[in-house]
Amino acid sequence: MARRPLPRILSSGSASITRSREIARTAADSATDVLHPLITVVRGLRLLAVSGRQKWVATPKERRGPKLFLGAACVLVVALVPYGPILALITVMGAAAWKGRERTPVRTGPDESETARLRSLYEALVPYFSTADDPDPLFAHGGDWTKAFDGYAFDQNGRLTSLRISYPAYFMDGEAAARSRIEQLLHTKSGRGREYRFGWDEEANRLVMTVLDALPTTIAAQRFVAAPGETVLGFTDPDSVSRTVPVRDGGTTVDASPVVWRTGGRSTEPHLLAVGQPGGGTTTLVRSIALQALQNGDVIIVDGGGSGEYAALTGRNGVLAVESGLGGALATLEWAAHETERRLITANLARQSGRPAPDDIRRPLWILLDRPGVLGHLAAADGRSDPQELLRIPLRHGRAAQVTVVLAEQFDALDTLTETVRTHTRARAVLGPASPEQIEAVLGAVPHTTPPPEVPAGRGYVRLGAGPVLRLQVPATPDPYDDATSDAHRQAVLDLLPGRGEATEAAPVPEPAEEGPATAPVPVAAETAPVPVEAMVTEARPSEPLAKAQPAGAES
C-alpha cells in the first residue's frame, strides 16, 4: 500500500509555528519592559493591601473604632487641602513603587557545591564519631549532616571559613591524640594553605573550627602605648586579647591587638625565654625588647653568637654594656649578680628604717642574653664556669630587685639551658618553623591552631605563665646596619635608639688579664657603682635575713 503524503499544512507548518512563537515571546518581553513600572506599582499596591489587612486583623476589636475614625479624619483633611488628593495619589504610588521593587533573593542555605563539601566532610568524620553499639548514631554513612553541623560559613570561593560540629558524648575529647586526629582531618578536608583554630567545648560536646587571618608583618618598631613595666612582645588575633593599641602600619594608623608582657615586683612571669630556629626572629624579639626597655631602664646585652646584631646599641644612653666575648660576658654577668644583691640589701635596709627605696634601685635593669649555649661551650673548653650559673641570683631574686632577664636560644642548643633558667623563665616564646612536639616542649602546651603555610621572621607562639598559647608576630626590628634591611625599617629602628651621651664616671669591670680589656666596659654612674659583696654583707648585719648573703654565682 503506497504511503500518502502529509498535508501541506502539516509538513510545512512547523517552521511557521516556531516563527510565531518567537514573535509572541518577543512581543511579551517588549510588553513586559514597557509595562514594568506599572507591574511594579501593582505589585506594591497588592503588598500594601496585604500588609494593611494583616495589621487590621491584628488590631484588637476595641481599638478598631478609634483607628477607623482617625483614618476617616485623615482622608477628610487630605480632601480639603489644596492639591491634597493629587499629593496623596503621588505618595501612594511612590510607596507602592518602593514596596514592589525587585529585591535580591536572600540566600538561606548552601548551594550544591557547598552542600557536597559539607556532606563529604560529614562522611569523613563518621569513622571517628560513631560506634557500632550506638542505637541512634549522630554520625552514620548516608545520615543527615544537618544534625551534626549546626553552623557554617563559606567565603566567595566556596571554601569553609567556620564550622560548628556537634559530636557524641562518648567521643574521647579529653585525650590529646583523639583531638589531634579530628583537627588533622578537618585541616586536610577544608583546604590547606590556611591557618585554622579549633575550640573544643567538652561540656557541650561541640567543636568550632575557624579560619584565621594572617597576622600583619608590616608593623615596624615604634613607641607603643604601654604603661611602665609593660612590654609589647608582638601582636596576635583580635579575639585572643581584650586590648588594642594604635600602631603605624605603613602610612596609616590602625588598632592592633598586642601581647603585653608585664614585669616588675608584681609580675608573675618576671623573666622570658625565646626559642627558635636560625632566622626565626629570636634576635629580632630581643632587639625589640631592648628598645622598649631603654625608655625607662638600663640594659646589659650579651651576644653569645658574636654576630654583631647589637652593634647599633653600643655606647647608647642606658646601655651599660654590649659584650660578645667570653671574658667580657662573665665579668658583666658577675657585676649584674652583685648589683642584684646590692639592690636587695639596700631595699631591705630602706624597709627596716621606714624610708622609701632609693631611686638607683628602682630603675629597672634588663639583662639580655642571646645564644648562651655558645658561651657555655666556650667556657667549658676554657675550664671556666658556665655564664648561666651567674644568672641564678638575677633569676631567683630579680623580681624584687627590678631586674629582668631575657634569654634567646635555638632549638639545637636547648639542652644546654640550666635547670635554673628553665624553672624561672615562665614567659615563653617559640619563633620560626617548629613541630608541635617542639612547641609543647618549650611552652608546655600545644597551640589550638594549625601551623601557618609560610613562616615569616618573628612569627610564632607565646605563652605567659599558665595562660593560653597565643599566636605571635614580632614587630619588624632589624639591625639598622644590615644592608639587606629596607630603608623604612632601618629608619624606624634608628628613630628609637637613644643618643650617645658623654662618658660618665664608671667603675671598671674586673676581667682576667690574659684576655685584655672587654669589648665594651660596663659604665656605671657613681651613685650606682658596684659594692663589694663583703661590704654589703657587713652593712646588712642589722638585717637578720640578709646577714648570710652569698657571693654572686653561689647557690642561694
XYZ file of C-alpha atoms in Angstrom:
556
model
C 0.000 0.000 0.000
C 1.512 3.323 -1.022
C 2.073 5.914 1.778
C 0.042 9.016 1.240
C 1.915 12.317 1.648
C 1.071 14.517 4.624
C -0.996 17.583 4.075
C 0.980 20.642 3.191
C -0.163 22.485 6.299
C 1.310 19.721 8.482
C 4.578 19.303 6.614
C 5.476 22.964 6.249
C 3.679 24.391 9.270
C 6.353 23.585 11.906
C 8.573 26.447 10.734
C 5.655 28.844 10.827
C 4.680 27.741 14.338
C 8.231 28.200 15.590
C 8.431 31.627 13.991
C 5.082 32.592 15.536
C 6.254 31.503 18.984
C 9.377 33.606 18.688
C 7.319 36.617 17.624
C 4.925 36.103 20.552
C 7.795 35.732 23.019
C 9.481 38.889 21.698
C 6.214 40.800 21.953
C 5.697 39.596 25.530
C 9.223 40.644 26.514
C 8.735 44.052 24.933
C 5.395 44.491 26.695
C 6.990 43.479 29.984
C 9.725 46.074 29.536
C 7.198 48.791 28.651
C 4.775 47.880 31.421
C 7.472 47.185 34.028
C 6.744 50.371 36.048
C 3.031 49.551 36.046
C 3.741 45.983 37.106
C 5.958 47.253 39.928
C 3.283 49.662 41.161
C 0.555 46.998 41.004
C 2.768 44.558 42.934
C 3.450 47.236 45.528
C -0.265 48.062 45.877
C -1.002 44.403 46.433
C 1.709 44.153 49.098
C 0.475 47.332 50.780
C -3.060 45.971 50.787
C -1.936 42.679 52.282
C 0.130 44.477 54.921
C -2.787 46.763 55.793
C -5.193 43.843 56.088
C -2.779 41.972 58.382
C -2.438 44.993 60.651
C -6.225 45.447 60.699
C -6.747 41.806 61.656
C -4.078 42.048 64.347
C -5.741 45.132 65.865
C -7.982 44.372 68.875
C -11.684 44.977 68.313
C -11.910 47.695 70.947
C -9.275 49.735 69.079
C -10.676 49.360 65.580
C -13.245 52.133 66.046
C -10.750 54.859 67.039
C -8.397 53.812 64.221
C -11.226 53.900 61.685
C -12.258 57.361 62.878
C -8.646 58.587 62.691
C -8.304 57.255 59.156
C -11.550 58.923 58.032
C -10.386 62.227 59.548
C -7.100 61.985 57.653
C -8.955 61.312 54.387
C -11.198 64.327 55.016
C -8.230 66.609 55.725
C -6.463 65.438 52.575
C -9.596 66.029 50.522
C -9.973 69.595 51.825
C -6.314 70.608 51.423
C -5.496 72.202 48.052
C -3.869 69.641 45.751
C -4.334 67.134 48.577
C -5.737 64.249 46.523
C -3.018 64.632 43.888
C -0.252 64.655 46.538
C -1.863 61.677 48.289
C -2.003 59.761 44.999
C 1.635 60.549 44.272
C 2.588 59.434 47.788
C 0.683 56.173 47.495
C 2.178 55.468 44.050
C 5.689 56.173 45.361
C 5.175 53.896 48.367
C 3.777 51.184 46.104
C 6.736 51.501 43.718
C 9.199 51.204 46.623
C 7.295 48.287 48.138
C 7.026 46.436 44.829
C 10.618 46.869 43.685
C 12.574 43.761 42.799
C 14.811 42.599 45.615
C 17.776 40.275 45.527
C 16.642 36.974 46.980
C 18.144 36.267 50.397
C 20.331 33.227 50.466
C 19.046 30.850 53.131
C 21.331 27.845 52.737
C 24.356 26.383 50.986
C 24.372 25.812 47.264
C 25.012 22.484 45.592
C 28.819 22.645 45.718
C 28.813 23.729 49.356
C 26.322 21.027 50.247
C 28.539 18.450 48.567
C 31.550 19.719 50.542
C 29.681 19.508 53.847
C 28.384 16.026 53.056
C 31.887 14.848 52.143
C 33.242 16.255 55.409
C 30.429 14.555 57.320
C 31.175 11.192 55.730
C 34.878 11.580 56.564
C 34.048 12.126 60.258
C 31.791 9.080 60.538
C 34.572 6.586 61.490
C 35.753 8.872 64.322
C 32.389 9.957 65.765
C 30.422 6.695 65.615
C 30.401 3.234 67.131
C 28.566 0.041 66.247
C 26.765 -0.035 69.630
C 25.115 3.385 69.207
C 21.358 2.822 68.659
C 20.780 6.322 67.302
C 24.100 7.490 65.835
C 24.611 11.172 65.127
C 27.215 10.254 62.521
C 26.355 7.443 60.127
C 27.108 6.748 56.491
C 24.344 8.305 54.449
C 22.987 10.137 57.503
C 21.655 13.658 57.867
C 24.605 16.038 58.061
C 22.397 18.988 59.116
C 22.014 17.463 62.594
C 25.783 17.404 63.162
C 26.707 20.703 61.500
C 24.626 23.392 63.180
C 26.672 26.339 61.941
C 28.853 27.001 58.908
C 30.085 29.800 56.668
C 31.793 29.915 53.283
C 33.896 32.510 51.509
C 33.427 33.761 47.958
C 35.417 30.827 46.588
C 33.167 28.265 48.252
C 35.712 27.300 50.936
C 34.785 26.864 54.576
C 35.618 29.768 56.883
C 33.876 28.466 60.022
C 32.183 25.262 61.075
C 30.463 24.218 64.289
C 30.214 20.477 64.881
C 28.146 18.613 67.459
C 29.728 15.277 68.322
C 28.562 12.353 70.508
C 29.194 12.465 74.228
C 31.170 9.208 74.180
C 33.905 10.712 71.971
C 37.148 10.898 73.961
C 37.646 14.648 73.656
C 39.790 14.666 76.787
C 42.622 12.846 75.033
C 45.043 14.936 73.030
C 45.599 12.179 70.462
C 41.880 11.908 69.670
C 41.524 15.662 69.280
C 44.629 15.788 67.111
C 43.196 13.234 64.670
C 39.996 15.249 64.241
C 41.897 18.529 63.799
C 44.205 16.993 61.200
C 41.242 15.581 59.279
C 39.368 18.892 59.274
C 42.522 20.728 58.239
C 43.052 18.378 55.308
C 39.455 18.266 54.106
C 38.795 22.011 54.496
C 41.801 23.080 52.445
C 45.471 23.562 53.131
C 47.341 26.829 52.897
C 45.359 28.474 55.713
C 45.531 28.600 59.498
C 42.702 27.019 61.472
C 41.801 27.400 65.122
C 39.903 24.650 66.936
C 37.848 25.404 70.015
C 36.735 22.351 71.979
C 33.753 22.738 74.298
C 33.854 19.452 76.200
C 30.889 20.395 78.358
C 28.520 20.968 75.417
C 30.162 18.385 73.081
C 30.844 20.957 70.382
C 33.827 21.780 68.215
C 34.212 25.127 66.492
C 36.661 25.437 63.600
C 37.576 28.933 62.442
C 39.854 30.107 59.645
C 42.299 32.718 60.933
C 43.570 35.704 59.031
C 47.310 36.085 58.613
C 48.981 38.253 61.248
C 50.345 41.559 59.904
C 54.061 41.567 59.157
C 54.287 45.219 58.110
C 54.198 46.726 61.625
C 57.672 48.077 62.388
C 59.305 49.025 65.673
C 57.822 52.160 67.241
C 56.784 53.703 70.539
C 53.870 51.590 71.687
C 51.192 52.826 74.043
C 52.117 50.914 77.206
C 52.415 51.681 80.908
C 55.740 51.460 82.788
C 56.559 47.827 83.365
C 54.713 46.680 80.222
C 56.490 45.365 77.149
C 54.794 44.642 73.833
C 56.175 41.328 72.587
C 54.176 41.424 69.363
C 50.664 41.174 68.032
C 48.061 38.428 67.956
C 44.422 37.761 66.994
C 41.840 40.394 67.980
C 39.647 37.916 69.865
C 42.565 36.483 71.877
C 43.225 39.600 73.982
C 40.955 42.293 75.371
C 43.125 45.270 74.472
C 44.138 47.201 71.385
C 46.803 49.824 70.803
C 47.168 52.298 67.929
C 50.152 51.468 65.729
C 51.561 52.793 62.483
C 51.244 50.275 59.694
C 52.960 51.851 56.721
C 51.361 55.232 56.184
C 48.178 54.554 58.172
C 47.305 54.156 61.847
C 45.376 51.037 62.819
C 44.312 49.343 66.045
C 46.283 46.153 66.719
C 45.922 43.521 69.441
C 49.178 43.377 71.418
C 50.675 40.624 73.547
C 51.694 42.597 76.644
C 54.296 41.152 78.999
C 54.276 42.715 82.477
C 57.477 42.806 84.516
C 58.403 44.261 87.885
C 57.604 43.499 91.516
C 54.030 42.365 90.860
C 54.720 40.240 87.805
C 54.049 36.517 87.908
C 56.304 35.923 84.878
C 59.302 38.213 85.519
C 61.712 36.543 83.037
C 61.414 35.471 79.397
C 62.834 32.644 77.297
C 62.597 32.770 73.489
C 63.484 29.686 71.427
C 63.546 29.320 67.661
C 65.308 28.135 64.563
C 68.104 30.147 62.899
C 66.462 33.121 61.235
C 63.247 32.590 63.188
C 63.306 36.024 64.800
C 64.575 35.499 68.355
C 67.236 38.176 67.897
C 64.581 40.498 66.490
C 62.493 39.936 69.618
C 65.440 40.666 71.921
C 66.251 43.834 69.973
C 62.623 44.963 70.173
C 62.591 44.379 73.941
C 65.845 46.314 74.329
C 64.466 49.362 72.504
C 61.380 49.369 74.718
C 63.371 48.804 77.919
C 65.637 51.786 77.211
C 62.691 54.162 77.649
C 62.907 53.971 81.440
C 65.623 51.446 82.317
C 69.204 50.259 81.843
C 70.190 47.388 79.575
C 73.026 44.857 79.537
C 73.385 42.844 76.325
C 75.446 39.677 75.957
C 75.665 38.433 72.374
C 76.769 34.820 72.654
C 76.622 34.276 68.909
C 79.045 37.120 68.261
C 77.231 38.119 65.084
C 77.278 41.849 65.855
C 73.494 42.149 65.703
C 73.520 44.601 68.618
C 76.341 46.889 67.427
C 73.896 49.769 66.951
C 73.239 49.805 70.731
C 76.887 50.143 71.748
C 77.582 53.393 73.611
C 73.944 54.496 73.746
C 72.481 56.135 76.813
C 71.144 53.465 79.138
C 73.148 50.653 77.516
C 75.630 49.619 80.205
C 77.431 47.018 78.110
C 77.313 45.092 74.840
C 79.542 42.033 75.192
C 80.283 39.198 72.789
C 83.489 37.682 74.205
C 83.626 35.107 76.972
C 85.682 37.205 79.368
C 83.564 40.309 78.986
C 80.344 38.290 79.291
C 81.493 36.629 82.530
C 82.587 39.938 84.023
C 79.355 41.669 83.013
C 77.125 38.925 84.367
C 79.120 38.803 87.602
C 78.582 42.541 88.019
C 74.864 42.033 87.350
C 74.714 39.397 90.099
C 76.472 41.763 92.530
C 74.133 44.575 91.525
C 71.119 42.367 92.208
C 72.453 41.564 95.684
C 73.155 45.236 96.355
C 69.638 46.196 95.354
C 68.147 43.543 97.602
C 70.206 44.640 100.620
C 69.513 48.340 100.013
C 65.791 47.729 99.655
C 65.758 45.659 102.841
C 67.573 48.366 104.822
C 65.194 51.002 103.483
C 62.161 48.992 104.567
C 63.610 48.400 108.028
C 64.255 52.112 108.526
C 60.848 53.117 107.167
C 62.261 55.050 104.236
C 61.308 54.688 100.561
C 63.640 52.734 98.338
C 66.355 54.872 96.675
C 65.920 55.820 93.050
C 69.032 53.940 91.947
C 67.463 50.576 92.820
C 64.011 51.450 91.483
C 65.252 51.942 87.945
C 64.738 48.674 86.023
C 67.799 46.711 84.953
C 67.468 44.385 81.956
C 69.873 41.513 81.271
C 69.530 40.359 77.657
C 71.438 37.191 76.797
C 71.381 35.868 73.223
C 72.710 32.335 72.494
C 74.048 31.449 75.973
C 74.801 27.907 74.805
C 77.715 29.133 72.677
C 79.281 30.900 75.658
C 78.745 27.812 77.814
C 80.595 25.662 75.277
C 83.492 28.135 75.163
C 83.602 28.303 78.963
C 83.702 24.504 79.245
C 86.549 24.335 76.718
C 88.458 27.010 78.675
C 87.819 25.413 82.070
C 85.566 28.214 83.324
C 82.096 28.202 84.815
C 79.038 28.447 82.611
C 77.778 32.048 82.307
C 74.306 30.771 83.078
C 75.462 29.986 86.614
C 75.867 33.730 87.182
C 72.177 34.204 86.374
C 70.956 32.319 89.443
C 70.617 35.354 91.668
C 69.052 37.635 88.991
C 66.617 34.893 88.011
C 65.590 33.967 91.553
C 65.537 37.418 93.134
C 65.346 39.737 90.145
C 61.645 40.495 90.518
C 62.139 42.099 93.950
C 65.246 43.941 92.726
C 63.689 45.285 89.486
C 65.994 43.058 87.430
C 64.585 41.290 84.371
C 66.358 38.531 82.433
C 65.611 37.728 78.778
C 67.274 34.748 77.108
C 67.146 33.685 73.455
C 68.336 30.272 72.312
C 67.998 27.922 69.344
C 66.394 24.503 69.378
C 69.662 22.672 68.746
C 71.137 24.077 71.982
C 68.007 23.816 74.107
C 69.543 21.039 76.219
C 72.357 23.381 77.318
C 69.976 25.540 79.365
C 70.387 25.019 83.095
C 67.614 23.952 85.408
C 67.504 27.413 86.982
C 66.865 29.027 83.614
C 64.123 26.519 82.775
C 62.440 26.974 86.139
C 62.380 30.769 86.412
C 61.631 31.745 82.807
C 57.852 31.353 82.946
C 57.195 33.614 79.957
C 57.994 31.584 76.844
C 58.030 32.266 73.101
C 58.673 29.970 70.131
C 59.532 31.670 66.838
C 60.047 30.304 63.379
C 59.086 26.885 61.989
C 58.640 24.274 64.711
C 56.849 20.964 65.133
C 54.019 20.533 67.649
C 56.341 18.439 69.825
C 58.954 21.210 69.928
C 56.319 23.816 70.727
C 54.915 21.704 73.539
C 58.400 21.075 74.957
C 59.007 24.830 75.290
C 55.560 26.224 76.068
C 54.188 23.265 77.999
C 51.049 23.141 75.826
C 50.135 22.615 72.192
C 48.558 25.558 70.332
C 44.950 25.196 69.216
C 45.874 26.383 65.718
C 47.407 24.697 62.725
C 50.891 25.768 61.572
C 50.950 28.619 59.063
C 51.690 27.806 55.424
C 54.514 30.372 55.424
C 56.521 31.354 58.494
C 57.969 34.874 58.215
C 60.639 36.122 60.592
C 59.229 36.833 64.029
C 56.200 34.576 63.565
C 55.449 32.011 66.256
C 53.638 31.387 69.524
C 53.836 32.819 73.028
C 52.593 31.731 76.433
C 52.793 33.834 79.579
C 52.903 31.581 82.612
C 49.908 29.237 82.717
C 47.907 31.306 80.230
C 46.733 30.214 76.797
C 49.034 29.721 73.827
C 48.676 32.740 71.523
C 49.850 33.367 68.006
C 52.591 35.996 67.878
C 54.073 38.276 65.248
C 57.051 40.295 66.491
C 57.254 43.849 65.100
C 59.909 44.259 62.442
C 63.037 45.367 64.342
C 66.049 44.567 62.116
C 69.672 45.542 62.579
C 69.922 49.073 61.139
C 73.480 48.334 59.998
C 72.368 45.394 57.858
C 72.482 46.164 54.127
C 69.506 43.880 53.452
C 67.217 45.983 55.666
C 64.665 48.207 53.999
C 65.042 51.954 54.449
C 61.701 52.283 56.253
C 62.521 49.625 58.857
C 66.067 50.914 59.279
C 64.847 54.433 59.922
C 62.203 53.157 62.365
C 64.888 51.487 64.484
C 67.252 54.459 64.294
C 64.491 56.768 65.500
C 64.092 54.664 68.647
C 67.792 54.479 69.531
C 68.782 56.823 72.376
C 71.555 59.314 71.825
C 75.199 58.864 72.637
C 75.845 60.846 75.815
C 79.128 61.882 77.330
C 81.106 59.227 79.097
C 80.203 59.056 82.778
C 82.472 58.130 85.614
C 82.487 54.376 85.538
C 83.807 51.617 87.683
C 85.898 49.155 85.648
C 84.666 45.638 85.448
C 87.123 43.020 86.711
C 88.421 40.786 83.942
C 91.226 38.298 83.579
C 94.455 39.906 82.433
C 95.238 37.359 79.724
C 92.174 38.303 77.688
C 92.737 42.029 77.630
C 90.049 44.654 78.068
C 86.396 43.853 77.453
C 84.837 44.818 74.173
C 82.596 47.338 75.925
C 83.256 48.171 79.599
C 80.252 48.499 81.854
C 79.670 52.207 82.540
C 78.110 52.644 85.960
C 77.297 56.019 87.437
C 78.961 56.970 90.684
C 75.788 56.569 92.700
C 75.225 53.046 91.317
C 78.806 51.773 91.440
C 79.006 48.100 92.456
C 79.742 47.476 96.104
C 81.886 44.515 97.163
C 79.880 41.614 98.453
C 81.755 41.583 101.779
C 80.956 45.245 102.385
C 77.308 44.678 101.535
C 77.095 41.777 103.935
C 78.743 43.817 106.723
C 76.355 46.699 106.119
C 73.386 44.353 106.186
C 74.205 42.711 109.520
C 71.349 44.513 111.346
C 69.043 42.671 108.964
C 68.976 39.099 110.145
C 67.549 37.506 106.925
C 70.194 39.115 104.704
C 73.144 38.669 107.048
C 74.022 35.439 105.262
C 74.147 36.827 101.742
C 76.274 34.628 99.478
C 78.671 35.750 96.762
C 77.493 36.083 93.197
C 77.017 32.802 91.413
C 76.699 30.803 94.615
C 73.675 28.671 95.283
C 71.126 30.596 97.321
